[in-house]
């Protein structure tokens, strides 16, 4: 398959779907709505932001109220196409499907969505974890997707499908040269995940976390950029006398008010406590509750951290403090 076939795929999707894809905007690679097929960045690089703001938007109105009466907001999800998702973001999407399985707004969006992935291409300074390059056998069969674009070389690509929806789209557009991948299951109990989990549990309360806390600025950039951070708070916005609306706002465990309860008591007192809580949530609590680690290894938090903190440096430092 050649590049013009990818453009043909995008043109076909435009007739039904609102398309979001990685593209260069003001010299930044961002995952935003695609207006022109030729703006699609098919380099396989990881965008600064993720798809999170599309499926789990900040500022989403959940319901309105007047007095004691609650009025649900009628919500109709658009038909969405997430194009150019890397392996890391497809894993993050699978994670959120489980973490937010009872969220009706999120579930409404993914029901009318098509996912088109693309192979990840490492670049200098990219902190994303290494992955297997044999997509057919080791990766794609454990990720849910509709279509996947594998880059063979500069000018040629190979198509895979992971669902009947993906097959129907390609066949309708006359792109019938593809290979189907049968989804098997999520990868749960991997050795690195178990090792990280054990090391985090063993080092609770130890100096290593306060050392990282002294370096951390508590700016929340890591949680904002992370595709699997889904913490939020509810904001009550008055719209008149005794009436208003409730809005979902993104939150972060690095915010001062995050762990504050009635009476002003704060459970995460130091920045070191907050870093420990973040890693514990990703690698221990998520693993126990969902059988999936909450970190996909995309490396966004490494790139945005103004203090230069790297995930692998943190995890490796725990081995010396068992």
PDB file of C-alpha atoms in Angstrom:
ATOM      1  CA  UNK A   1       0.000   0.000   0.000  1.00  0.00           C
ATOM      2  CA  UNK A   2       1.252   3.488  -0.863  1.00  0.00           C
ATOM      3  CA  UNK A   3       0.746   6.902   0.708  1.00  0.00           C
ATOM      4  CA  UNK A   4      -2.068   7.817  -1.668  1.00  0.00           C
ATOM      5  CA  UNK A   5      -4.000   4.825  -0.328  1.00  0.00           C
ATOM      6  CA  UNK A   6      -3.768   6.299   3.176  1.00  0.00           C
ATOM      7  CA  UNK A   7      -5.162   9.562   1.819  1.00  0.00           C
ATOM      8  CA  UNK A   8      -7.954   7.560   0.171  1.00  0.00           C
ATOM      9  CA  UNK A   9      -8.707   5.961   3.536  1.00  0.00           C
ATOM     10  CA  UNK A  10      -8.867   9.377   5.211  1.00  0.00           C
ATOM     11  CA  UNK A  11     -11.119  10.762   2.472  1.00  0.00           C
ATOM     12  CA  UNK A  12     -13.449   7.819   2.967  1.00  0.00           C
ATOM     13  CA  UNK A  13     -13.549   8.303   6.727  1.00  0.00           C
ATOM     14  CA  UNK A  14     -14.330  12.024   6.347  1.00  0.00           C
ATOM     15  CA  UNK A  15     -17.764  11.210   4.929  1.00  0.00           C
ATOM     16  CA  UNK A  16     -18.935   9.796   8.262  1.00  0.00           C
ATOM     17  CA  UNK A  17     -16.414  10.494  10.997  1.00  0.00           C
ATOM     18  CA  UNK A  18     -14.920  13.476  12.772  1.00  0.00           C
ATOM     19  CA  UNK A  19     -11.216  12.614  12.443  1.00  0.00           C
ATOM     20  CA  UNK A  20      -8.502  13.301  15.004  1.00  0.00           C
ATOM     21  CA  UNK A  21      -4.869  12.601  14.167  1.00  0.00           C
ATOM     22  CA  UNK A  22      -1.277  13.683  14.907  1.00  0.00           C
ATOM     23  CA  UNK A  23      -0.236  16.757  12.919  1.00  0.00           C
ATOM     24  CA  UNK A  24       2.249  19.632  13.056  1.00  0.00           C
ATOM     25  CA  UNK A  25       0.671  22.727  14.625  1.00  0.00           C
ATOM     26  CA  UNK A  26       2.916  25.716  15.364  1.00  0.00           C
ATOM     27  CA  UNK A  27       6.002  23.468  15.242  1.00  0.00           C
ATOM     28  CA  UNK A  28       4.473  21.034  17.742  1.00  0.00           C
ATOM     29  CA  UNK A  29       3.241  17.517  17.058  1.00  0.00           C
ATOM     30  CA  UNK A  30      -0.294  17.442  18.479  1.00  0.00           C
ATOM     31  CA  UNK A  31      -3.243  15.043  18.360  1.00  0.00           C
ATOM     32  CA  UNK A  32      -6.091  17.293  17.155  1.00  0.00           C
ATOM     33  CA  UNK A  33      -8.962  17.372  14.647  1.00  0.00           C
ATOM     34  CA  UNK A  34      -7.755  16.716  11.102  1.00  0.00           C
ATOM     35  CA  UNK A  35      -9.062  19.128   8.468  1.00  0.00           C
ATOM     36  CA  UNK A  36      -6.747  18.235   5.581  1.00  0.00           C
ATOM     37  CA  UNK A  37      -5.651  14.622   4.867  1.00  0.00           C
ATOM     38  CA  UNK A  38      -2.171  15.830   3.896  1.00  0.00           C
ATOM     39  CA  UNK A  39      -1.685  17.301   7.384  1.00  0.00           C
ATOM     40  CA  UNK A  40      -1.709  13.780   8.862  1.00  0.00           C
ATOM     41  CA  UNK A  41       1.683  13.036  10.397  1.00  0.00           C
ATOM     42  CA  UNK A  42       2.388   9.381   9.571  1.00  0.00           C
ATOM     43  CA  UNK A  43       5.936   9.457  10.977  1.00  0.00           C
ATOM     44  CA  UNK A  44       4.995   7.201  13.896  1.00  0.00           C
ATOM     45  CA  UNK A  45       6.261   9.722  16.455  1.00  0.00           C
ATOM     46  CA  UNK A  46       4.393  10.241  19.712  1.00  0.00           C
ATOM     47  CA  UNK A  47       2.419  13.539  19.899  1.00  0.00           C
ATOM     48  CA  UNK A  48       2.866  15.840  22.890  1.00  0.00           C
ATOM     49  CA  UNK A  49      -0.746  15.337  23.927  1.00  0.00           C
ATOM     50  CA  UNK A  50      -2.921  12.249  23.775  1.00  0.00           C
ATOM     51  CA  UNK A  51      -6.466  11.437  22.697  1.00  0.00           C
ATOM     52  CA  UNK A  52      -7.687  11.954  26.283  1.00  0.00           C
ATOM     53  CA  UNK A  53      -9.214  15.391  25.684  1.00  0.00           C
ATOM     54  CA  UNK A  54     -11.409  13.905  22.927  1.00  0.00           C
ATOM     55  CA  UNK A  55     -12.958  11.013  24.869  1.00  0.00           C
ATOM     56  CA  UNK A  56     -12.650  12.407  28.400  1.00  0.00           C
ATOM     57  CA  UNK A  57     -12.918  16.188  27.952  1.00  0.00           C
ATOM     58  CA  UNK A  58     -12.161  18.724  30.642  1.00  0.00           C
ATOM     59  CA  UNK A  59     -15.198  20.951  31.261  1.00  0.00           C
ATOM     60  CA  UNK A  60     -17.801  18.382  30.259  1.00  0.00           C
ATOM     61  CA  UNK A  61     -21.259  19.263  31.670  1.00  0.00           C
ATOM     62  CA  UNK A  62     -22.634  16.159  33.403  1.00  0.00           C
ATOM     63  CA  UNK A  63     -26.034  17.415  34.549  1.00  0.00           C
ATOM     64  CA  UNK A  64     -28.064  20.500  35.484  1.00  0.00           C
ATOM     65  CA  UNK A  65     -30.082  21.080  38.640  1.00  0.00           C
ATOM     66  CA  UNK A  66     -32.794  23.361  39.929  1.00  0.00           C
ATOM     67  CA  UNK A  67     -33.591  23.134  43.595  1.00  0.00           C
ATOM     68  CA  UNK A  68     -33.592  19.436  44.404  1.00  0.00           C
ATOM     69  CA  UNK A  69     -34.431  18.361  40.861  1.00  0.00           C
ATOM     70  CA  UNK A  70     -31.675  16.962  38.674  1.00  0.00           C
ATOM     71  CA  UNK A  71     -31.930  17.279  34.909  1.00  0.00           C
ATOM     72  CA  UNK A  72     -29.596  14.989  32.936  1.00  0.00           C
ATOM     73  CA  UNK A  73     -27.964  16.667  29.969  1.00  0.00           C
ATOM     74  CA  UNK A  74     -28.923  15.019  26.704  1.00  0.00           C
ATOM     75  CA  UNK A  75     -25.714  13.791  25.186  1.00  0.00           C
ATOM     76  CA  UNK A  76     -25.199  12.565  21.659  1.00  0.00           C
ATOM     77  CA  UNK A  77     -21.688  11.454  20.789  1.00  0.00           C
ATOM     78  CA  UNK A  78     -20.359  12.247  17.322  1.00  0.00           C
ATOM     79  CA  UNK A  79     -18.907   9.526  15.101  1.00  0.00           C
ATOM     80  CA  UNK A  80     -15.199   9.687  15.897  1.00  0.00           C
ATOM     81  CA  UNK A  81     -12.121   8.337  14.118  1.00  0.00           C
ATOM     82  CA  UNK A  82      -8.849   8.276  16.056  1.00  0.00           C
ATOM     83  CA  UNK A  83      -6.216   8.050  13.325  1.00  0.00           C
ATOM     84  CA  UNK A  84      -2.507   7.386  13.816  1.00  0.00           C
ATOM     85  CA  UNK A  85      -2.718   6.022  17.360  1.00  0.00           C
ATOM     86  CA  UNK A  86       0.619   4.524  18.440  1.00  0.00           C
ATOM     87  CA  UNK A  87       0.867   1.209  20.269  1.00  0.00           C
ATOM     88  CA  UNK A  88       1.199   3.140  23.541  1.00  0.00           C
ATOM     89  CA  UNK A  89      -2.006   5.125  23.046  1.00  0.00           C
ATOM     90  CA  UNK A  90      -3.966   2.070  21.921  1.00  0.00           C
ATOM     91  CA  UNK A  91      -2.870   0.377  25.150  1.00  0.00           C
ATOM     92  CA  UNK A  92      -3.958   3.489  27.056  1.00  0.00           C
ATOM     93  CA  UNK A  93      -7.351   3.370  25.354  1.00  0.00           C
ATOM     94  CA  UNK A  94      -7.788  -0.268  26.366  1.00  0.00           C
ATOM     95  CA  UNK A  95      -6.910   0.762  29.936  1.00  0.00           C
ATOM     96  CA  UNK A  96      -9.499   3.561  30.007  1.00  0.00           C
ATOM     97  CA  UNK A  97     -12.179   1.233  28.621  1.00  0.00           C
ATOM     98  CA  UNK A  98     -11.787  -0.801  31.811  1.00  0.00           C
ATOM     99  CA  UNK A  99     -11.195   2.080  34.252  1.00  0.00           C
ATOM    100  CA  UNK A 100     -14.237   4.015  32.954  1.00  0.00           C
ATOM    101  CA  UNK A 101     -16.489   1.087  32.095  1.00  0.00           C
ATOM    102  CA  UNK A 102     -19.336   2.584  34.171  1.00  0.00           C
ATOM    103  CA  UNK A 103     -18.943   6.115  32.838  1.00  0.00           C
ATOM    104  CA  UNK A 104     -21.900   6.560  30.418  1.00  0.00           C
ATOM    105  CA  UNK A 105     -20.379   9.576  28.661  1.00  0.00           C
ATOM    106  CA  UNK A 106     -17.064   7.893  27.914  1.00  0.00           C
ATOM    107  CA  UNK A 107     -18.764   4.662  26.875  1.00  0.00           C
ATOM    108  CA  UNK A 108     -21.115   6.569  24.540  1.00  0.00           C
ATOM    109  CA  UNK A 109     -18.114   8.034  22.729  1.00  0.00           C
ATOM    110  CA  UNK A 110     -16.198   4.800  22.244  1.00  0.00           C
ATOM    111  CA  UNK A 111     -19.297   2.981  20.941  1.00  0.00           C
ATOM    112  CA  UNK A 112     -19.340   5.267  17.889  1.00  0.00           C
ATOM    113  CA  UNK A 113     -15.595   5.328  17.358  1.00  0.00           C
ATOM    114  CA  UNK A 114     -13.160   3.742  14.930  1.00  0.00           C
ATOM    115  CA  UNK A 115      -9.507   3.290  15.951  1.00  0.00           C
ATOM    116  CA  UNK A 116      -6.765   3.369  13.316  1.00  0.00           C
ATOM    117  CA  UNK A 117      -3.301   2.719  14.712  1.00  0.00           C
ATOM    118  CA  UNK A 118       0.135   3.173  13.212  1.00  0.00           C
ATOM    119  CA  UNK A 119       3.530   1.667  13.990  1.00  0.00           C
ATOM    120  CA  UNK A 120       5.729   3.538  16.431  1.00  0.00           C
ATOM    121  CA  UNK A 121       9.047   4.848  15.086  1.00  0.00           C
ATOM    122  CA  UNK A 122      11.609   5.785  17.784  1.00  0.00           C
ATOM    123  CA  UNK A 123      13.371   9.121  17.454  1.00  0.00           C
ATOM    124  CA  UNK A 124      16.394  10.617  19.177  1.00  0.00           C
ATOM    125  CA  UNK A 125      15.472  11.809  22.648  1.00  0.00           C
ATOM    126  CA  UNK A 126      12.262   9.756  22.678  1.00  0.00           C
ATOM    127  CA  UNK A 127      11.842   8.121  26.079  1.00  0.00           C
ATOM    128  CA  UNK A 128       9.155   5.651  25.051  1.00  0.00           C
ATOM    129  CA  UNK A 129       9.825   2.089  26.163  1.00  0.00           C
ATOM    130  CA  UNK A 130      11.078  -0.468  23.680  1.00  0.00           C
ATOM    131  CA  UNK A 131       8.418  -2.732  22.181  1.00  0.00           C
ATOM    132  CA  UNK A 132       8.450  -5.865  20.091  1.00  0.00           C
ATOM    133  CA  UNK A 133       8.680  -5.162  16.379  1.00  0.00           C
ATOM    134  CA  UNK A 134       6.794  -8.300  15.390  1.00  0.00           C
ATOM    135  CA  UNK A 135       3.365  -6.665  15.434  1.00  0.00           C
ATOM    136  CA  UNK A 136       1.537  -9.652  13.990  1.00  0.00           C
ATOM    137  CA  UNK A 137       2.409 -12.110  16.770  1.00  0.00           C
ATOM    138  CA  UNK A 138       3.403 -10.239  19.899  1.00  0.00           C
ATOM    139  CA  UNK A 139       1.542  -6.944  20.065  1.00  0.00           C
ATOM    140  CA  UNK A 140      -1.521  -6.455  17.895  1.00  0.00           C
ATOM    141  CA  UNK A 141      -3.325  -9.587  19.009  1.00  0.00           C
ATOM    142  CA  UNK A 142      -3.401  -8.143  22.535  1.00  0.00           C
ATOM    143  CA  UNK A 143      -4.762  -4.693  21.601  1.00  0.00           C
ATOM    144  CA  UNK A 144      -8.256  -3.729  20.462  1.00  0.00           C
ATOM    145  CA  UNK A 145      -8.293  -1.734  17.215  1.00  0.00           C
ATOM    146  CA  UNK A 146     -10.150  -1.548  13.902  1.00  0.00           C
ATOM    147  CA  UNK A 147      -7.350  -0.800  11.419  1.00  0.00           C
ATOM    148  CA  UNK A 148      -3.584  -0.693  11.842  1.00  0.00           C
ATOM    149  CA  UNK A 149      -1.069   0.879   9.447  1.00  0.00           C
ATOM    150  CA  UNK A 150       2.409  -0.655   9.616  1.00  0.00           C
ATOM    151  CA  UNK A 151       5.172   1.304   7.955  1.00  0.00           C
ATOM    152  CA  UNK A 152       7.316  -1.046   5.850  1.00  0.00           C
ATOM    153  CA  UNK A 153       9.654   1.642   4.505  1.00  0.00           C
ATOM    154  CA  UNK A 154       9.526   5.318   3.576  1.00  0.00           C
ATOM    155  CA  UNK A 155       6.947   4.884   0.822  1.00  0.00           C
ATOM    156  CA  UNK A 156       5.183   1.605   1.544  1.00  0.00           C
ATOM    157  CA  UNK A 157       2.754   0.513   4.235  1.00  0.00           C
ATOM    158  CA  UNK A 158       0.952  -2.666   5.261  1.00  0.00           C
ATOM    159  CA  UNK A 159      -2.641  -2.823   6.518  1.00  0.00           C
ATOM    160  CA  UNK A 160      -4.080  -4.965   9.283  1.00  0.00           C
ATOM    161  CA  UNK A 161      -7.611  -5.189  10.604  1.00  0.00           C
ATOM    162  CA  UNK A 162      -8.668  -6.076  14.116  1.00  0.00           C
ATOM    163  CA  UNK A 163     -12.452  -5.979  13.788  1.00  0.00           C
ATOM    164  CA  UNK A 164     -15.306  -6.512  11.366  1.00  0.00           C
ATOM    165  CA  UNK A 165     -15.861  -2.752  11.370  1.00  0.00           C
ATOM    166  CA  UNK A 166     -12.305  -2.240  10.125  1.00  0.00           C
ATOM    167  CA  UNK A 167     -12.710  -4.908   7.447  1.00  0.00           C
ATOM    168  CA  UNK A 168     -15.942  -3.360   6.177  1.00  0.00           C
ATOM    169  CA  UNK A 169     -14.359   0.112   5.961  1.00  0.00           C
ATOM    170  CA  UNK A 170     -11.363  -1.104   3.949  1.00  0.00           C
ATOM    171  CA  UNK A 171     -13.417  -3.290   1.629  1.00  0.00           C
ATOM    172  CA  UNK A 172     -15.923  -0.500   1.013  1.00  0.00           C
ATOM    173  CA  UNK A 173     -13.030   1.746  -0.045  1.00  0.00           C
ATOM    174  CA  UNK A 174     -11.523  -0.956  -2.248  1.00  0.00           C
ATOM    175  CA  UNK A 175      -8.494  -1.458   0.035  1.00  0.00           C
ATOM    176  CA  UNK A 176      -8.662  -5.234   0.209  1.00  0.00           C
ATOM    177  CA  UNK A 177      -4.944  -6.009   0.564  1.00  0.00           C
ATOM    178  CA  UNK A 178      -4.849  -6.456   4.342  1.00  0.00           C
ATOM    179  CA  UNK A 179      -4.209  -9.110   6.974  1.00  0.00           C
ATOM    180  CA  UNK A 180      -6.684  -9.749   9.779  1.00  0.00           C
ATOM    181  CA  UNK A 181      -5.459 -10.039  13.373  1.00  0.00           C
ATOM    182  CA  UNK A 182      -7.685 -11.952  15.778  1.00  0.00           C
ATOM    183  CA  UNK A 183      -7.849 -10.284  19.192  1.00  0.00           C
ATOM    184  CA  UNK A 184      -6.888 -12.704  21.972  1.00  0.00           C
ATOM    185  CA  UNK A 185      -6.637 -10.941  25.328  1.00  0.00           C
ATOM    186  CA  UNK A 186      -4.975  -8.167  27.255  1.00  0.00           C
ATOM    187  CA  UNK A 187      -1.459  -8.815  28.494  1.00  0.00           C
ATOM    188  CA  UNK A 188      -1.744  -8.701  32.279  1.00  0.00           C
ATOM    189  CA  UNK A 189       0.920 -10.318  34.433  1.00  0.00           C
ATOM    190  CA  UNK A 190       4.177  -9.387  32.722  1.00  0.00           C
ATOM    191  CA  UNK A 191       7.454  -9.791  34.612  1.00  0.00           C
ATOM    192  CA  UNK A 192       8.519  -6.093  34.555  1.00  0.00           C
ATOM    193  CA  UNK A 193       5.103  -5.058  35.854  1.00  0.00           C
ATOM    194  CA  UNK A 194       5.304  -7.487  38.764  1.00  0.00           C
ATOM    195  CA  UNK A 195       8.852  -6.398  39.636  1.00  0.00           C
ATOM    196  CA  UNK A 196       7.935  -2.704  39.625  1.00  0.00           C
ATOM    197  CA  UNK A 197       4.870  -3.413  41.728  1.00  0.00           C
ATOM    198  CA  UNK A 198       6.889  -5.267  44.368  1.00  0.00           C
ATOM    199  CA  UNK A 199       9.604  -2.602  44.502  1.00  0.00           C
ATOM    200  CA  UNK A 200       7.067   0.199  44.970  1.00  0.00           C
ATOM    201  CA  UNK A 201       5.348  -1.634  47.808  1.00  0.00           C
ATOM    202  CA  UNK A 202       8.677  -2.403  49.540  1.00  0.00           C
ATOM    203  CA  UNK A 203       9.877   1.193  49.441  1.00  0.00           C
ATOM    204  CA  UNK A 204       6.810   2.833  50.960  1.00  0.00           C
ATOM    205  CA  UNK A 205       7.926   5.507  53.429  1.00  0.00           C
ATOM    206  CA  UNK A 206      11.596   5.220  52.464  1.00  0.00           C
ATOM    207  CA  UNK A 207      13.915   8.133  51.773  1.00  0.00           C
ATOM    208  CA  UNK A 208      14.114   7.446  48.026  1.00  0.00           C
ATOM    209  CA  UNK A 209      10.632   8.947  47.512  1.00  0.00           C
ATOM    210  CA  UNK A 210      11.456  12.097  49.463  1.00  0.00           C
ATOM    211  CA  UNK A 211      14.616  12.438  47.352  1.00  0.00           C
ATOM    212  CA  UNK A 212      12.508  12.474  44.198  1.00  0.00           C
ATOM    213  CA  UNK A 213      10.038  14.765  45.976  1.00  0.00           C
ATOM    214  CA  UNK A 214      12.791  17.315  46.580  1.00  0.00           C
ATOM    215  CA  UNK A 215      13.425  17.388  42.842  1.00  0.00           C
ATOM    216  CA  UNK A 216       9.758  17.497  41.757  1.00  0.00           C
ATOM    217  CA  UNK A 217       8.132  20.918  41.260  1.00  0.00           C
ATOM    218  CA  UNK A 218       4.571  19.608  41.683  1.00  0.00           C
ATOM    219  CA  UNK A 219       3.501  21.347  38.457  1.00  0.00           C
ATOM    220  CA  UNK A 220       1.028  18.541  37.394  1.00  0.00           C
ATOM    221  CA  UNK A 221       2.351  18.493  33.803  1.00  0.00           C
ATOM    222  CA  UNK A 222       2.981  14.735  34.017  1.00  0.00           C
ATOM    223  CA  UNK A 223      -0.617  13.932  34.941  1.00  0.00           C
ATOM    224  CA  UNK A 224      -2.064  16.274  32.304  1.00  0.00           C
ATOM    225  CA  UNK A 225       0.027  14.712  29.522  1.00  0.00           C
ATOM    226  CA  UNK A 226      -0.530  11.117  30.698  1.00  0.00           C
ATOM    227  CA  UNK A 227      -3.134   9.316  28.547  1.00  0.00           C
ATOM    228  CA  UNK A 228      -4.263   7.112  31.452  1.00  0.00           C
ATOM    229  CA  UNK A 229      -4.658   9.730  34.211  1.00  0.00           C
ATOM    230  CA  UNK A 230      -8.408  10.060  34.691  1.00  0.00           C
ATOM    231  CA  UNK A 231      -8.818  11.734  38.107  1.00  0.00           C
ATOM    232  CA  UNK A 232     -11.394  14.518  38.121  1.00  0.00           C
ATOM    233  CA  UNK A 233     -13.415  16.757  40.418  1.00  0.00           C
ATOM    234  CA  UNK A 234     -16.938  18.140  40.103  1.00  0.00           C
ATOM    235  CA  UNK A 235     -17.430  21.882  39.809  1.00  0.00           C
ATOM    236  CA  UNK A 236     -20.819  23.392  40.628  1.00  0.00           C
ATOM    237  CA  UNK A 237     -21.496  26.384  38.359  1.00  0.00           C
ATOM    238  CA  UNK A 238     -24.518  28.577  39.298  1.00  0.00           C
ATOM    239  CA  UNK A 239     -26.699  29.604  36.343  1.00  0.00           C
ATOM    240  CA  UNK A 240     -29.430  31.389  38.296  1.00  0.00           C
ATOM    241  CA  UNK A 241     -31.223  31.475  41.614  1.00  0.00           C
ATOM    242  CA  UNK A 242     -31.115  28.013  43.186  1.00  0.00           C
ATOM    243  CA  UNK A 243     -30.038  26.372  39.938  1.00  0.00           C
ATOM    244  CA  UNK A 244     -26.866  25.509  38.103  1.00  0.00           C
ATOM    245  CA  UNK A 245     -24.850  22.844  36.368  1.00  0.00           C
ATOM    246  CA  UNK A 246     -22.227  20.317  37.404  1.00  0.00           C
ATOM    247  CA  UNK A 247     -19.077  20.221  35.304  1.00  0.00           C
ATOM    248  CA  UNK A 248     -16.357  17.596  35.258  1.00  0.00           C
ATOM    249  CA  UNK A 249     -12.866  19.097  35.582  1.00  0.00           C
ATOM    250  CA  UNK A 250      -9.569  17.277  35.260  1.00  0.00           C
ATOM    251  CA  UNK A 251      -7.716  16.966  38.527  1.00  0.00           C
ATOM    252  CA  UNK A 252      -4.274  15.796  39.622  1.00  0.00           C
ATOM    253  CA  UNK A 253      -2.927  13.993  42.666  1.00  0.00           C
ATOM    254  CA  UNK A 254      -0.153  16.621  42.741  1.00  0.00           C
ATOM    255  CA  UNK A 255      -2.635  19.408  43.538  1.00  0.00           C
ATOM    256  CA  UNK A 256      -2.708  20.546  47.162  1.00  0.00           C
ATOM    257  CA  UNK A 257      -6.470  20.076  47.499  1.00  0.00           C
ATOM    258  CA  UNK A 258      -6.516  16.586  45.954  1.00  0.00           C
ATOM    259  CA  UNK A 259      -6.160  14.656  49.236  1.00  0.00           C
ATOM    260  CA  UNK A 260      -7.788  17.248  51.486  1.00  0.00           C
ATOM    261  CA  UNK A 261     -10.866  16.163  53.423  1.00  0.00           C
ATOM    262  CA  UNK A 262     -13.349  17.893  55.734  1.00  0.00           C
ATOM    263  CA  UNK A 263     -11.550  19.676  58.538  1.00  0.00           C
ATOM    264  CA  UNK A 264      -8.595  20.561  56.347  1.00  0.00           C
ATOM    265  CA  UNK A 265      -6.654  17.345  56.907  1.00  0.00           C
ATOM    266  CA  UNK A 266      -4.355  16.479  53.996  1.00  0.00           C
ATOM    267  CA  UNK A 267      -3.257  12.885  53.464  1.00  0.00           C
ATOM    268  CA  UNK A 268      -0.532  13.587  50.899  1.00  0.00           C
ATOM    269  CA  UNK A 269       1.511  16.053  52.917  1.00  0.00           C
ATOM    270  CA  UNK A 270       4.797  16.192  50.980  1.00  0.00           C
ATOM    271  CA  UNK A 271       5.691  16.136  47.302  1.00  0.00           C
ATOM    272  CA  UNK A 272       7.443  12.828  47.962  1.00  0.00           C
ATOM    273  CA  UNK A 273       4.134  11.428  49.241  1.00  0.00           C
ATOM    274  CA  UNK A 274       2.441  12.608  46.041  1.00  0.00           C
ATOM    275  CA  UNK A 275       5.033  11.002  43.771  1.00  0.00           C
ATOM    276  CA  UNK A 276       4.746   7.732  45.682  1.00  0.00           C
ATOM    277  CA  UNK A 277       0.942   7.868  45.409  1.00  0.00           C
ATOM    278  CA  UNK A 278       1.183   8.439  41.628  1.00  0.00           C
ATOM    279  CA  UNK A 279       3.512   5.496  41.046  1.00  0.00           C
ATOM    280  CA  UNK A 280       1.535   3.315  43.484  1.00  0.00           C
ATOM    281  CA  UNK A 281      -1.694   4.105  41.636  1.00  0.00           C
ATOM    282  CA  UNK A 282      -0.165   3.341  38.221  1.00  0.00           C
ATOM    283  CA  UNK A 283       1.785   0.202  39.053  1.00  0.00           C
ATOM    284  CA  UNK A 284       0.020  -1.318  42.070  1.00  0.00           C
ATOM    285  CA  UNK A 285      -3.593  -0.222  42.487  1.00  0.00           C
ATOM    286  CA  UNK A 286      -4.385  -0.253  38.751  1.00  0.00           C
ATOM    287  CA  UNK A 287      -2.721  -3.652  38.415  1.00  0.00           C
ATOM    288  CA  UNK A 288      -4.701  -5.102  41.329  1.00  0.00           C
ATOM    289  CA  UNK A 289      -8.064  -3.638  40.321  1.00  0.00           C
ATOM    290  CA  UNK A 290      -7.923  -3.851  36.524  1.00  0.00           C
ATOM    291  CA  UNK A 291      -5.171  -6.387  35.827  1.00  0.00           C
ATOM    292  CA  UNK A 292      -3.518  -3.653  33.727  1.00  0.00           C
ATOM    293  CA  UNK A 293      -0.643  -1.358  34.635  1.00  0.00           C
ATOM    294  CA  UNK A 294      -1.633   2.305  34.393  1.00  0.00           C
ATOM    295  CA  UNK A 295       1.611   3.267  32.629  1.00  0.00           C
ATOM    296  CA  UNK A 296       1.917   2.338  28.943  1.00  0.00           C
ATOM    297  CA  UNK A 297       5.489   3.602  28.594  1.00  0.00           C
ATOM    298  CA  UNK A 298       4.712   6.406  26.121  1.00  0.00           C
ATOM    299  CA  UNK A 299       7.257   8.707  27.760  1.00  0.00           C
ATOM    300  CA  UNK A 300       5.159  11.886  27.666  1.00  0.00           C
ATOM    301  CA  UNK A 301       5.729  12.569  31.359  1.00  0.00           C
ATOM    302  CA  UNK A 302       9.502  12.340  30.753  1.00  0.00           C
ATOM    303  CA  UNK A 303       9.317  14.938  27.996  1.00  0.00           C
ATOM    304  CA  UNK A 304       7.173  17.513  29.800  1.00  0.00           C
ATOM    305  CA  UNK A 305       8.818  17.337  33.248  1.00  0.00           C
ATOM    306  CA  UNK A 306      10.633  20.665  33.861  1.00  0.00           C
ATOM    307  CA  UNK A 307      12.712  19.001  36.598  1.00  0.00           C
ATOM    308  CA  UNK A 308      14.003  16.309  34.234  1.00  0.00           C
ATOM    309  CA  UNK A 309      12.518  13.370  36.164  1.00  0.00           C
ATOM    310  CA  UNK A 310      12.393  10.164  34.088  1.00  0.00           C
ATOM    311  CA  UNK A 311      10.129   7.211  34.895  1.00  0.00           C
ATOM    312  CA  UNK A 312      12.779   4.573  34.362  1.00  0.00           C
ATOM    313  CA  UNK A 313      15.219   6.470  36.600  1.00  0.00           C
ATOM    314  CA  UNK A 314      12.622   6.458  39.378  1.00  0.00           C
ATOM    315  CA  UNK A 315      11.807   2.758  38.953  1.00  0.00           C
ATOM    316  CA  UNK A 316      15.482   1.770  38.742  1.00  0.00           C
ATOM    317  CA  UNK A 317      16.295   3.751  41.898  1.00  0.00           C
ATOM    318  CA  UNK A 318      13.851   1.570  43.845  1.00  0.00           C
ATOM    319  CA  UNK A 319      15.983  -1.535  43.210  1.00  0.00           C
ATOM    320  CA  UNK A 320      18.721  -0.073  45.417  1.00  0.00           C
ATOM    321  CA  UNK A 321      16.299   0.667  48.246  1.00  0.00           C
ATOM    322  CA  UNK A 322      14.573  -2.682  48.708  1.00  0.00           C
TER     323      UNK A 322
END
